[in-house]
CSV table of C-alpha atoms in Angstrom, one decimal:
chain,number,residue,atom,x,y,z
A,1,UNK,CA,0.0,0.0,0.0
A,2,UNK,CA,2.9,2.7,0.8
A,3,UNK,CA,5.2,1.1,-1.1
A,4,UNK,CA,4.9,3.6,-4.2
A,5,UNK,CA,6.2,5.9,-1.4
A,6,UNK,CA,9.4,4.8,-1.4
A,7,UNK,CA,12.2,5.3,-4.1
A,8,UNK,CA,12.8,1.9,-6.0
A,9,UNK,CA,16.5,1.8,-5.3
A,10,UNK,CA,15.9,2.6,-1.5
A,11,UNK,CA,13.4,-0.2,-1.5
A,12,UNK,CA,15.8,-2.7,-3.2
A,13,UNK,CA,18.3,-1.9,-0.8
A,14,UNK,CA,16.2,-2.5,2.3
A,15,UNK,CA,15.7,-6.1,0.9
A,16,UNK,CA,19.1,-7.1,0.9
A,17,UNK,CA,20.6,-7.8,4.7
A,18,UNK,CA,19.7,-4.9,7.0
A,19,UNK,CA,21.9,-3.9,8.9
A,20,UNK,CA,20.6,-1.6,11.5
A,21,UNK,CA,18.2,-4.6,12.3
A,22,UNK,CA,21.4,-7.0,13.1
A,23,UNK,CA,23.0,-4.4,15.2
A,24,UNK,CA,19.6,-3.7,17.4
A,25,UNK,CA,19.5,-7.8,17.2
A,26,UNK,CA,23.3,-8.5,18.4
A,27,UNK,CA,23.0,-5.5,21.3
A,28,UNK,CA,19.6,-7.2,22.3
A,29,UNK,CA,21.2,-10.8,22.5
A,30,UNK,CA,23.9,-9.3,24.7
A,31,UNK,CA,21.8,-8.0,27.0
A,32,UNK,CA,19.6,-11.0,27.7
A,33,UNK,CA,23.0,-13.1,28.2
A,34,UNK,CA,24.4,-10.4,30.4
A,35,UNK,CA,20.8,-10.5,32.3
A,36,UNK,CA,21.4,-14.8,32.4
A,37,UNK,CA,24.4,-14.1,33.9
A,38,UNK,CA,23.6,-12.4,37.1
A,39,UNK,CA,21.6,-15.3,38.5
A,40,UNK,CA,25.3,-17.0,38.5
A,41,UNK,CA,27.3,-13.7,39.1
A,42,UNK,CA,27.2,-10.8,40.7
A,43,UNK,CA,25.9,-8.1,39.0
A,44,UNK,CA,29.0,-5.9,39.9
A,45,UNK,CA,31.1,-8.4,37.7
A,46,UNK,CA,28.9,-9.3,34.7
A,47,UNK,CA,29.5,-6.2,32.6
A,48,UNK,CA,33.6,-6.5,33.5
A,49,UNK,CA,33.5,-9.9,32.4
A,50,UNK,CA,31.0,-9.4,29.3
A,51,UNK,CA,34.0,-6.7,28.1
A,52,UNK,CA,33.4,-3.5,29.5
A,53,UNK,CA,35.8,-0.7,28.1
A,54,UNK,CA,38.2,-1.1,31.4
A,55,UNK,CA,41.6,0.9,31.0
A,56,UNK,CA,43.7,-1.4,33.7
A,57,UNK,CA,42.3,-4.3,32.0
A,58,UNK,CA,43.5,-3.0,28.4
A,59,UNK,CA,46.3,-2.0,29.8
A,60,UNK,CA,47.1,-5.7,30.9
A,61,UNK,CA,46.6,-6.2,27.5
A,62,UNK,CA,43.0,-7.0,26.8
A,63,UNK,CA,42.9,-4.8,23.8
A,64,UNK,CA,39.9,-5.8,22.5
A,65,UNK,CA,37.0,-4.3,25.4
A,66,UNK,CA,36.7,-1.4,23.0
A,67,UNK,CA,34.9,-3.1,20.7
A,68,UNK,CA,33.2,-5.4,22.8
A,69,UNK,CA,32.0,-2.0,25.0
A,70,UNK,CA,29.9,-0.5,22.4
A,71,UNK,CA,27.2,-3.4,22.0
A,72,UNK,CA,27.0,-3.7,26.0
A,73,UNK,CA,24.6,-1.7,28.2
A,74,UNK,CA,24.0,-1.0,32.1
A,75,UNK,CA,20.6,-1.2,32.3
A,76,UNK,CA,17.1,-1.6,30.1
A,77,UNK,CA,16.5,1.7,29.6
A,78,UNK,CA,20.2,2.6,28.6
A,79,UNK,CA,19.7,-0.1,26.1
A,80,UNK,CA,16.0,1.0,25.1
A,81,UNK,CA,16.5,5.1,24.3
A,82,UNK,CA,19.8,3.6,22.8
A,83,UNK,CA,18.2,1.0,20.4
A,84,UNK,CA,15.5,3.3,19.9
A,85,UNK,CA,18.0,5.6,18.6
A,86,UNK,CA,19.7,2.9,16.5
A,87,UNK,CA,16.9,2.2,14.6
A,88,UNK,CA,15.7,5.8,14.1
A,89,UNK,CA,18.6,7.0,12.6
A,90,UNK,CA,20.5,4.0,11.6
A,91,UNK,CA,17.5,2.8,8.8
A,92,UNK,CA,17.7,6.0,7.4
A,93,UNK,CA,21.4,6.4,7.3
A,94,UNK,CA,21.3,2.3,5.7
A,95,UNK,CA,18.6,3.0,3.3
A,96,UNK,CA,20.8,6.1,1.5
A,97,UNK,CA,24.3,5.2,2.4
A,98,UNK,CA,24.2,1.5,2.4
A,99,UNK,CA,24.3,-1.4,5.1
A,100,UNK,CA,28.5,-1.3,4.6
A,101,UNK,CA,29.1,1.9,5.5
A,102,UNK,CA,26.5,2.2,8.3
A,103,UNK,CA,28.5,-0.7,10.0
A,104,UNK,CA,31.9,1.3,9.2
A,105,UNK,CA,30.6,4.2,10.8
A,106,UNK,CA,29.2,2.6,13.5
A,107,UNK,CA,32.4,0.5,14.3
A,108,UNK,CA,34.7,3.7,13.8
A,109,UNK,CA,32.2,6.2,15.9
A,110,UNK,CA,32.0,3.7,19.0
A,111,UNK,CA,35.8,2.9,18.8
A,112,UNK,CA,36.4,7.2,18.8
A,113,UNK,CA,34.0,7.5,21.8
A,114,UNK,CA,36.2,5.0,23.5
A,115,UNK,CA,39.3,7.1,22.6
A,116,UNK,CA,37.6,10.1,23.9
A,117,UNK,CA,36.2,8.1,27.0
A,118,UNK,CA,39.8,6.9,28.2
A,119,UNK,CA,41.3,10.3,27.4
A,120,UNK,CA,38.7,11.9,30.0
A,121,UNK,CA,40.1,9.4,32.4
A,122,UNK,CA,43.8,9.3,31.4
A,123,UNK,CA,44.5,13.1,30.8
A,124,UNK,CA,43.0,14.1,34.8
A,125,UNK,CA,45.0,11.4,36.1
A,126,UNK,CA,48.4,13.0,34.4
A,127,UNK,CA,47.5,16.3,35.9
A,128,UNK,CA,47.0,15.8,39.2
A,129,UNK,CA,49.7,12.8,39.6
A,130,UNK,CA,46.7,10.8,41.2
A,131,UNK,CA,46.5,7.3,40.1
A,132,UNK,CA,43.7,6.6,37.4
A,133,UNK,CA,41.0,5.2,39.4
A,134,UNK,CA,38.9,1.5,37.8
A,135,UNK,CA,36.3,1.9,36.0
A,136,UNK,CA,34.0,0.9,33.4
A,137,UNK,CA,31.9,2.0,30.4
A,138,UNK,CA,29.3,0.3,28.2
A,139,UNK,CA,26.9,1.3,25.3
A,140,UNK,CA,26.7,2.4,21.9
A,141,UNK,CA,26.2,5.9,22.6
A,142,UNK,CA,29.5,7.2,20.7
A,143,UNK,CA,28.1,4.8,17.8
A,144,UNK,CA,24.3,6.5,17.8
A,145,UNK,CA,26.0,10.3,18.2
A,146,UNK,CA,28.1,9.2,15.1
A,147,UNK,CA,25.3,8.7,13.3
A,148,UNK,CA,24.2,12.6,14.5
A,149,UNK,CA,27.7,13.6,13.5
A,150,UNK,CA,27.1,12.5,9.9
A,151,UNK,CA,23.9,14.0,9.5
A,152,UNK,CA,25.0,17.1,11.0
A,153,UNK,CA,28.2,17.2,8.4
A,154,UNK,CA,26.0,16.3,5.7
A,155,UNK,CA,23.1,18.8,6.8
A,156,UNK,CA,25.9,21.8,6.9
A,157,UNK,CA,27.4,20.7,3.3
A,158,UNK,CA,23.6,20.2,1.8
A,159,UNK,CA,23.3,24.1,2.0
A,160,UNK,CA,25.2,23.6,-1.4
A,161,UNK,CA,25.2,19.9,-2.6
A,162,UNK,CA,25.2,16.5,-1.6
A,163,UNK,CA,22.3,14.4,0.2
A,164,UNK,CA,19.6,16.4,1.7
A,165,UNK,CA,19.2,14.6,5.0
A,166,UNK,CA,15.6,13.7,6.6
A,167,UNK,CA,16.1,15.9,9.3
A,168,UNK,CA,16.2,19.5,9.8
A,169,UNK,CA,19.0,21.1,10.8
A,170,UNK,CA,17.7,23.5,13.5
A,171,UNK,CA,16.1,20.2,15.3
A,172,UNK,CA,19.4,18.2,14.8
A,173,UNK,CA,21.4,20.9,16.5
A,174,UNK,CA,18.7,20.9,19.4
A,175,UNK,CA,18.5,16.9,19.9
A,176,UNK,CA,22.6,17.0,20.2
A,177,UNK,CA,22.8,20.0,22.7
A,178,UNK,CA,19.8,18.7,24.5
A,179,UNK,CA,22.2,15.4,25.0
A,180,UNK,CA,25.9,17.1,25.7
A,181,UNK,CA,23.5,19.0,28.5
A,182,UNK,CA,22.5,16.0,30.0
A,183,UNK,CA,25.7,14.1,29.6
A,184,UNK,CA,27.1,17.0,31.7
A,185,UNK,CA,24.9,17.7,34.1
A,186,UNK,CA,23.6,13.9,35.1
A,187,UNK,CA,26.3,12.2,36.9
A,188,UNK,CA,27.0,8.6,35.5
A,189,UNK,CA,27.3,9.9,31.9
A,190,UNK,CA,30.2,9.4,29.4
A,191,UNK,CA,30.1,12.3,27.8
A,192,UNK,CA,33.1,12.0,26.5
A,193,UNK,CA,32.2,9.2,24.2
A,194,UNK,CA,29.1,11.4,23.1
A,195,UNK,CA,31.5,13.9,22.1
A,196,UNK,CA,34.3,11.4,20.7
A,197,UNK,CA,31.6,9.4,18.5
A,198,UNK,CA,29.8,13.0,17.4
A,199,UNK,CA,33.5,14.4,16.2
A,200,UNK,CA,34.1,11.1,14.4
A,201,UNK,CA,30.5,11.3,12.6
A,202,UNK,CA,31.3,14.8,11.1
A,203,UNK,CA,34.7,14.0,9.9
A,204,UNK,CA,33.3,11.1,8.3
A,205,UNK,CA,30.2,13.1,6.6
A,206,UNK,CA,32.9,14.6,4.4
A,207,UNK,CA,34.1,11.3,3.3
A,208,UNK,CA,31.2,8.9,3.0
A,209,UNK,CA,28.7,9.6,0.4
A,210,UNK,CA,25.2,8.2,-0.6
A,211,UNK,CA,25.3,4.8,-2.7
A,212,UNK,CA,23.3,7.1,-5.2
A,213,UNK,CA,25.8,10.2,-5.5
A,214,UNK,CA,28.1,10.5,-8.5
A,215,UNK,CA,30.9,11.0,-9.2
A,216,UNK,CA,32.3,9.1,-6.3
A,217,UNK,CA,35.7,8.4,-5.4
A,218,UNK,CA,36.3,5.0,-6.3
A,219,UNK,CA,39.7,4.5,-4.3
A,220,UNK,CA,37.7,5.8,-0.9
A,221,UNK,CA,34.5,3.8,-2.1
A,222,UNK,CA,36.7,0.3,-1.9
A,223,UNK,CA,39.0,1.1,0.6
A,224,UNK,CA,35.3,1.7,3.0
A,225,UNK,CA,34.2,-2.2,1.5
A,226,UNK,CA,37.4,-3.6,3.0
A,227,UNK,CA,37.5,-2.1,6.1
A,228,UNK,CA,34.1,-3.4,6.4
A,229,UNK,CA,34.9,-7.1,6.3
A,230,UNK,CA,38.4,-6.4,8.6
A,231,UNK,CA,36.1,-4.5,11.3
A,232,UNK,CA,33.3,-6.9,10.9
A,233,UNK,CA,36.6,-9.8,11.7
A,234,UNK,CA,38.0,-7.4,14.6
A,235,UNK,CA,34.2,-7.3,16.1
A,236,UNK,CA,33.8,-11.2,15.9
A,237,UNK,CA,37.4,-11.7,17.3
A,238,UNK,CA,36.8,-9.3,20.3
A,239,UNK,CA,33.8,-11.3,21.3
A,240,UNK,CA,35.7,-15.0,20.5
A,241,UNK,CA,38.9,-13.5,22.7
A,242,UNK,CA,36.5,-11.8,25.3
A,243,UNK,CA,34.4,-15.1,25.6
A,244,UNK,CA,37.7,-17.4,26.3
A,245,UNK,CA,39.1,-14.7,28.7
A,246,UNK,CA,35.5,-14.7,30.6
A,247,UNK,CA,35.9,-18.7,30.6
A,248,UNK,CA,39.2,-18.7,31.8
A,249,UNK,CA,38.1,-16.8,35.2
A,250,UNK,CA,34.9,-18.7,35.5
A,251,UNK,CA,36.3,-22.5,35.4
């Protein structure tokens, strides 16, 4: 019935593997096994041991929790406003840029609100010569304010060409100081990876294009397919290498 609504192309795309629907699937599916957990576990530890982003434990060398962090979350409404998120912007993102490069972006925003997350920690503990204290952070927040980031970029550079995005700029510009206000004034909040995944989003606007835009640069356009299938590896080797650690404490 509302299919005549929507472009051909867009409607061919959304019938291949959608991607925004996996990602909402694979956070979901995490969460219920973190929630199995704490009847053998206590809560304290099931997020630390599912691979929270934990900077003595990547210091010791578990490298991976970056990746694991962004598809964990503290609590069901953390992983509700989150999701909800996800799937707001993410099937509109997928349905103009492609299921590929809605991973990419993903992938890289959550990875730069981890950067940004252990710098906030890091950078006070060099100042004041105190000892960074333990401590951990879940979500895909940094991942979800990418997404912002990119439509922000590609609101600013639609003023004279390139996709118009289905947003308006004004309310885009409220919704992300409306969050950074929160983020800063709610205790609890990493800000920092809102601010780390929103800067990544931007930078990227100016790099990833539409699937439908031409001329495109076809070095930048491959070079986005591979790092899809290595960050796609990288994600499923966290989890595999985060699983066998987690085993090795339990048994």
């Amino acid at each position: 019935m509302f299919e005549n609504l929507i472009p051909a192309e867009t409607r061919l795309r959304l019938k291949l593997v959608n991607v925004t629907n996996v990602l909402i699937g694979a956070n979901v599916v995490l969460f219920v096994i973190q929630n199995l957990l704490i009847f053998f576990i206590p809560t304290s530890a099931v997020l630390f041991l599912m691979g929270a982003e934990n900077l003595p434990a990547i210091l010791a060398g578990e490298v991976w929790r970056p990746l694991t962090a962004m598809f964990l979350h503290a609590n069901i409404l953390h992983i509700f406003f989150n999701m909800y998120a996800l799937w707001f912007l993410g099937n509109s993102i997928e349905a103009n840029f492609g299921g590929k490069k809605l991973f990419f972006l993903y992938v890289v925003g959550g990875l730069f609100g981890s950067v940004f997350s252990l710098l906030s920690v890091i950078l006070p503990s060099i100042a004041s010569g105190v000892a960074t204290q333990s401590y951990i952070s879940v979500g895909a927040s940094g991942a979800i304010f990418a997404f912002m980031g990119l439509l922000l970029g590609q609101a600013v550079r639609s003023r004279r060409f390139g996709w118009q995005p289905e947003v308006n700029l004004n309310s885009l510009l409220l919704i992300i100081g409306y969050n950074l206000l929160f983020g800063f004034v709610v205790p609890g909040v990493n800000n920092a990876a809102h601010i780390g995944g929103l800067f990544a989003g931007f930078v990227l606007s100016f790099v990833l294009v539409p699937s439908l835009t031409f001329p495109k640069n076809k070095f930048i356009e491959k070079l986005i397919e591979v790092l899809f299938y290595v960050l796609l590896v990288a994600v499923i080797v966290a989890f595999v290498l985060q699983g066998l650690s987690t085993m090795s404490v339990l048994f």
